mmCIF file of C-alpha atoms in Angstrom:
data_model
loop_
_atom_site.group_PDB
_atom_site.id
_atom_site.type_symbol
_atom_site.label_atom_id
_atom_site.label_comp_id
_atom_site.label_asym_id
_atom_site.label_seq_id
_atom_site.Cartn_x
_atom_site.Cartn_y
_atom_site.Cartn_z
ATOM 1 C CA UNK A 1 0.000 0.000 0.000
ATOM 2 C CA UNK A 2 0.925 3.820 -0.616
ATOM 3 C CA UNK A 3 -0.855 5.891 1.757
ATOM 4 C CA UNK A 4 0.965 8.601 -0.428
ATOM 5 C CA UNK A 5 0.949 12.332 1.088
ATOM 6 C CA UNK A 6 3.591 11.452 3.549
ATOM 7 C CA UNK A 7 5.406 8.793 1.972
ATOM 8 C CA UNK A 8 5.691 11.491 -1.590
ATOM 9 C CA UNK A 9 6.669 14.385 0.891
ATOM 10 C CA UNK A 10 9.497 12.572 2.547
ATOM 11 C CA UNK A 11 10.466 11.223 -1.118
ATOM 12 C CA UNK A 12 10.194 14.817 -2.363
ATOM 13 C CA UNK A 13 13.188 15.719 -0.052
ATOM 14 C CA UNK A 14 15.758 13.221 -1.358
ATOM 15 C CA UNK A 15 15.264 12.392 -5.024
ATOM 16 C CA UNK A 16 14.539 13.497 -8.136
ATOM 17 C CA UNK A 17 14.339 11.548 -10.940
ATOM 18 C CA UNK A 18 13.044 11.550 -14.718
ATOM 19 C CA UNK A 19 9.250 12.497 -15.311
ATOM 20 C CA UNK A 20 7.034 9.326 -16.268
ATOM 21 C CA UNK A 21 3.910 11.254 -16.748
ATOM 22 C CA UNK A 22 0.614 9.199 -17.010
ATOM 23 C CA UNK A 23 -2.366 11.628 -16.406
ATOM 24 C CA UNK A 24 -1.878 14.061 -19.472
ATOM 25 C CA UNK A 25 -5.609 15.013 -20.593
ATOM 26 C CA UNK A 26 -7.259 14.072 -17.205
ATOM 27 C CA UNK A 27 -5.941 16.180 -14.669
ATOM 28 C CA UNK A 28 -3.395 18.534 -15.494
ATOM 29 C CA UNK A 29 -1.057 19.849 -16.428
ATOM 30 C CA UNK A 30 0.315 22.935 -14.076
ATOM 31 C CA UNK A 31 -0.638 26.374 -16.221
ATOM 32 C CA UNK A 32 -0.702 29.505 -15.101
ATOM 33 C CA UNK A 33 -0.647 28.816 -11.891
ATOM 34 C CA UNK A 34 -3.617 26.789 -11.954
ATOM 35 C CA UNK A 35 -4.108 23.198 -12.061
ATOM 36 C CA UNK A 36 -7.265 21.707 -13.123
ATOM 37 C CA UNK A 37 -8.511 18.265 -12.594
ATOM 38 C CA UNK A 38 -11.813 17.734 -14.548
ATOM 39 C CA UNK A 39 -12.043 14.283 -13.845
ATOM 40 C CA UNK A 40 -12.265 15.032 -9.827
ATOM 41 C CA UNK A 41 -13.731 17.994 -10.256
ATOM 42 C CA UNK A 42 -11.643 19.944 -8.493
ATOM 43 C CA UNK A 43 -8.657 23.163 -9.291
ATOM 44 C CA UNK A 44 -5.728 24.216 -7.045
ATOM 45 C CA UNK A 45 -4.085 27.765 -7.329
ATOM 46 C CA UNK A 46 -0.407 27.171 -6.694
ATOM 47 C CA UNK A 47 1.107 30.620 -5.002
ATOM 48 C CA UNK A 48 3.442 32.377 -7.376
ATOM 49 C CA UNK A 49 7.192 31.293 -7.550
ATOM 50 C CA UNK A 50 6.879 27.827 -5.938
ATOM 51 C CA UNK A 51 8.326 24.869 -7.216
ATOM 52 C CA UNK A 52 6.365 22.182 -9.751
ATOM 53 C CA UNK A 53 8.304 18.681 -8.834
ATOM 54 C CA UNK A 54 4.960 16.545 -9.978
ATOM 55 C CA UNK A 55 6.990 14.898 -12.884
ATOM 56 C CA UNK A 56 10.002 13.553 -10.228
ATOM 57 C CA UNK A 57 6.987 12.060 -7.694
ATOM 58 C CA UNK A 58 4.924 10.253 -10.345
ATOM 59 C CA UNK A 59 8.058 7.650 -10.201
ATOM 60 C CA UNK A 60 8.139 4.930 -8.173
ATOM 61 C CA UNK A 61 8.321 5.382 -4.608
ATOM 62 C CA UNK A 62 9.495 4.003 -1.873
ATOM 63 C CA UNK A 63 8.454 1.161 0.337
ATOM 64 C CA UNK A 64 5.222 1.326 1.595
ATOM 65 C CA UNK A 65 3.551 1.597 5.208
ATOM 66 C CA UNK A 66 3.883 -2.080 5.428
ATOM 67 C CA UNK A 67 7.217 -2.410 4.386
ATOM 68 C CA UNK A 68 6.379 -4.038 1.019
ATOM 69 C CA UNK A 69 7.648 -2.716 -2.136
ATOM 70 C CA UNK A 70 4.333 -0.092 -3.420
ATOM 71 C CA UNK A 71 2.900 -1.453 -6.963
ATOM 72 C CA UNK A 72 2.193 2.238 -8.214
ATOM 73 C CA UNK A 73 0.175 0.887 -11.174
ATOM 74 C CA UNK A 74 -3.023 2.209 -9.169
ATOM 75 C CA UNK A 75 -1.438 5.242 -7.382
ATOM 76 C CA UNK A 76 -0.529 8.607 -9.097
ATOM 77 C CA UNK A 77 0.778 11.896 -7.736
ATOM 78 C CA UNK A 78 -1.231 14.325 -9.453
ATOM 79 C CA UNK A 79 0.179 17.343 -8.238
ATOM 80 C CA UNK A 80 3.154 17.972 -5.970
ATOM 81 C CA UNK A 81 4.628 21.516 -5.484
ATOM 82 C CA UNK A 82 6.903 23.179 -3.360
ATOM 83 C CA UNK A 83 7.783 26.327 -1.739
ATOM 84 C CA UNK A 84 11.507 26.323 -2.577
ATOM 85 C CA UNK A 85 13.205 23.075 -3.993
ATOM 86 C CA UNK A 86 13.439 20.101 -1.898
ATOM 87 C CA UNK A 87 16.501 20.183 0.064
ATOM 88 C CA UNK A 88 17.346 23.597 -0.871
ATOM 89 C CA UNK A 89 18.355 25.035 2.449
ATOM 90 C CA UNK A 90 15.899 27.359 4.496
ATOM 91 C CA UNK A 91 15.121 28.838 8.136
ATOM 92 C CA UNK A 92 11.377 27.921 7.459
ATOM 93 C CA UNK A 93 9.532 25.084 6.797
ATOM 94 C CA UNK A 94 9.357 24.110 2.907
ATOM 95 C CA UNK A 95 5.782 24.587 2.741
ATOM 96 C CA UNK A 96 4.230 22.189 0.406
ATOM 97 C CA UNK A 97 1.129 21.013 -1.936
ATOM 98 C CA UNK A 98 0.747 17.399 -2.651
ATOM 99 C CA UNK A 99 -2.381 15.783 -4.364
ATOM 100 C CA UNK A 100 -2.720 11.865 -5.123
ATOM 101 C CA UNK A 101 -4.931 9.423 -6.353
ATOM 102 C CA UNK A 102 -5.156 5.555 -4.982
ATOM 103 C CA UNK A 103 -7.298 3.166 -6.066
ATOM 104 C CA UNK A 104 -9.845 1.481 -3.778
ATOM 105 C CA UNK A 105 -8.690 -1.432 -5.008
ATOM 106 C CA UNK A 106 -5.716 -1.438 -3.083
ATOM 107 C CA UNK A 107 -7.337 -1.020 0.148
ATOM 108 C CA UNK A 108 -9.438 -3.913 0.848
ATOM 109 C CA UNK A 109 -10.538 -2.114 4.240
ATOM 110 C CA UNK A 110 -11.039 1.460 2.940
ATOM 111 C CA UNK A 111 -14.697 2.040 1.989
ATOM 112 C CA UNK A 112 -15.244 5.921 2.878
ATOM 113 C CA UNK A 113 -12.678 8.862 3.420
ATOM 114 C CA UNK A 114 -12.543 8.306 6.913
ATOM 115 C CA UNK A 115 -11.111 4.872 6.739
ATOM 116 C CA UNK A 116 -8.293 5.870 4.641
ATOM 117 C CA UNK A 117 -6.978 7.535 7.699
ATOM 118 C CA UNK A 118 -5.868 4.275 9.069
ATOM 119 C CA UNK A 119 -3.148 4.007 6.508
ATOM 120 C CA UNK A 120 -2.526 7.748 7.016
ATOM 121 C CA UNK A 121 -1.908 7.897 9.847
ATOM 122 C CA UNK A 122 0.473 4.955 10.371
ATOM 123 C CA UNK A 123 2.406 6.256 7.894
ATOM 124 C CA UNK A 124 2.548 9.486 9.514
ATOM 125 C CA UNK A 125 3.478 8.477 12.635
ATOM 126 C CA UNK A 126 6.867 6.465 11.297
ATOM 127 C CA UNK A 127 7.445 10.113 10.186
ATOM 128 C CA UNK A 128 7.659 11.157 13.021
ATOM 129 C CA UNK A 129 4.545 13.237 13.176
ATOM 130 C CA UNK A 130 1.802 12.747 15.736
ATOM 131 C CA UNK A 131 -2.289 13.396 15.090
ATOM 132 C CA UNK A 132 -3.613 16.816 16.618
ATOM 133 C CA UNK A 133 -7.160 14.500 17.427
ATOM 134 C CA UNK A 134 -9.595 12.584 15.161
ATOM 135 C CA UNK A 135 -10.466 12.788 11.588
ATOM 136 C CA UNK A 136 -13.513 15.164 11.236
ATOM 137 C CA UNK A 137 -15.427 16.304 8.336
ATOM 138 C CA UNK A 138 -14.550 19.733 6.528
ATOM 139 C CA UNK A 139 -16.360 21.098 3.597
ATOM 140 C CA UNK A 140 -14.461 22.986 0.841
ATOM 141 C CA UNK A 141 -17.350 25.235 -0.540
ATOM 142 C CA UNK A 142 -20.171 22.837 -0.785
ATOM 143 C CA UNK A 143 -17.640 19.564 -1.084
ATOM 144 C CA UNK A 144 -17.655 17.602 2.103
ATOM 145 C CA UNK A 145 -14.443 15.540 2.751
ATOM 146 C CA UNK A 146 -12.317 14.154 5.325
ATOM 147 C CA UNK A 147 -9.919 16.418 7.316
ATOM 148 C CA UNK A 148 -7.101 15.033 9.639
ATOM 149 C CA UNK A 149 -4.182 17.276 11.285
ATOM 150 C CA UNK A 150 -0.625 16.176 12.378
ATOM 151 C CA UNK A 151 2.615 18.034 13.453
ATOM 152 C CA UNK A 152 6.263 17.357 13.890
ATOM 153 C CA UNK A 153 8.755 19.302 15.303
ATOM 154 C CA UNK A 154 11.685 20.336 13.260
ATOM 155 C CA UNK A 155 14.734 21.967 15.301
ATOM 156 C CA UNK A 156 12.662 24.977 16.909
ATOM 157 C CA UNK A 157 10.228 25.134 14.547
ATOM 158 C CA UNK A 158 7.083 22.975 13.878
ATOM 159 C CA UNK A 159 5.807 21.544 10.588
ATOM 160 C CA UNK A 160 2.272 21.473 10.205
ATOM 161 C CA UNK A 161 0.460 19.109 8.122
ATOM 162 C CA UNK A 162 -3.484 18.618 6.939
ATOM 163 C CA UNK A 163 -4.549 16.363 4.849
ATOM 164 C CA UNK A 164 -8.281 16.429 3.136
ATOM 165 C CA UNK A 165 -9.627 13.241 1.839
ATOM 166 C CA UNK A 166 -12.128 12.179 -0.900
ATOM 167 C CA UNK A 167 -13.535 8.907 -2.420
ATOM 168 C CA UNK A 168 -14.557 9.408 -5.971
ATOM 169 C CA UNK A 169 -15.085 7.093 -8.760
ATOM 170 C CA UNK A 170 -13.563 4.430 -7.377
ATOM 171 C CA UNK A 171 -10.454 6.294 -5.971
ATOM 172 C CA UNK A 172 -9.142 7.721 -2.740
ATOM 173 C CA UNK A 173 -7.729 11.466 -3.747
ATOM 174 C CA UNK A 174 -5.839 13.093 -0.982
ATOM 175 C CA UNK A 175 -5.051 16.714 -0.269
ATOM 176 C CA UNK A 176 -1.906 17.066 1.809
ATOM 177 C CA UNK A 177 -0.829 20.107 2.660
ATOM 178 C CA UNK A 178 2.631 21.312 4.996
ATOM 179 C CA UNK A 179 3.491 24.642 6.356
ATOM 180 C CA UNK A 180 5.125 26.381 9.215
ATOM 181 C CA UNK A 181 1.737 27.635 10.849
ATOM 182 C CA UNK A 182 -1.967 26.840 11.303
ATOM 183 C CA UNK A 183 -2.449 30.124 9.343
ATOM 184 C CA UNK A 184 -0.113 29.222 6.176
ATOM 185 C CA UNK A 185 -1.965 25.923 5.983
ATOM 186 C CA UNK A 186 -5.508 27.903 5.810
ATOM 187 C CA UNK A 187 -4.550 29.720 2.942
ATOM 188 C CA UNK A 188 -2.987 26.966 1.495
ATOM 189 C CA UNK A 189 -6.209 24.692 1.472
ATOM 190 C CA UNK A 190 -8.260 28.160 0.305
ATOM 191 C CA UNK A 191 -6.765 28.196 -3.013
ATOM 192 C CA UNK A 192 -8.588 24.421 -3.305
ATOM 193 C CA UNK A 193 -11.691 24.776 -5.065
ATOM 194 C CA UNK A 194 -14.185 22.461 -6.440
ATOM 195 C CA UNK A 195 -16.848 23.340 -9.132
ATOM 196 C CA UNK A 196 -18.656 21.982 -12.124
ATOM 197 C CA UNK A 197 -17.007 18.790 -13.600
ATOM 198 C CA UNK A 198 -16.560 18.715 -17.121
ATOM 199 C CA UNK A 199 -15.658 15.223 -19.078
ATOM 200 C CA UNK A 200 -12.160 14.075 -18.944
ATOM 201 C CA UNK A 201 -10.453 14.357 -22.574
#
């Protein structure tokens, strides 16, 4: 299994590789400063000057939660950017963006949003990040998902981390989001909109 946000963000920081780009007419690609994602149904306004690294994430990563190898043939990073590049050096948290889509499939156990926390959050916590309470639901304009909140500190700062969760057609699509404050991560997760769907291409 993937359980990606955490697993991608910790990849993010140590590799980059060659893009192997699977999505093109579905969701995507990054223009403007906008991505759109008709087949979700959903757009995300990337703040200006921050990093696209989407093509290095949709490679293989690595092991999963369960410390099996992850078959990526139903899991895709659809969007994964970055304040400054990974491991470029900073006093501040690299705030991130990272959006993913799982298939059901590979969670036998996962049937709504909620459940996929399971996976989330044992992920998270080998990360060394720790869950500020339960799961709860959060609407994004008039989209309800799945909200859960973790932090980790980092020297004398603290990384914040929300991730929103979704199950449509047949796929778990996660919203992770990292920043240095509860205030940062707000405005991050504003610039995530949902609206009319129009047919994938």
């Amino acid at each position: 299994m993937f359980a990606g946000p955490f697993l991608l963000l910790a990849f993010a920081q140590q590799h980059q590789q060659p893009a192997r780009a699977r999505n093109a007419g579905i969701c995507g690609p990054l223009d403007a400063q906008s991505f759109r994602c008709p087949k979700f149904g959903f757009t995300y306004k990337v703040p200006f000057g921050w990093v696209d690294r989407t093509s290095e994430m949709q490679e293989d990563s690595p092991e999963g939660p369960a410390g099996k190898s992850s078959p990526r043939s139903g899991s895709e990073t659809l969007l994964a950017v970055f304040e400054r590049p990974p491991g470029a050096p900073g006093e501040t948290i690299n705030s991130a963006a990272v959006i993913a889509a799982e298939t059901l499939a590979g969670y036998p156990g996962v049937k709504t949003a909620a459940d996929y926390f399971g996976p989330i959050t044992e992920v998270a916590e080998k990360q060394g990040f720790k869950a500020d309470g339960a799961p709860y639901v959060f609407a994004v304009g008039g989209k309800q998902l799945v909200r859960g909140d973790f932090s980790k500190p980092r020297g004398k700062l603290e990384m914040r981390q929300s991730s929103l969760v979704m199950v449509e057609k047949g796929n778990v699509i996660s919203f992770t989001f990292v920043a240095g404050s509860d205030e940062e991560l707000d405005d991050l997760i504003r610039n995530l909109k949902f609206g009319a769907r129009t047919a994938a291409r």
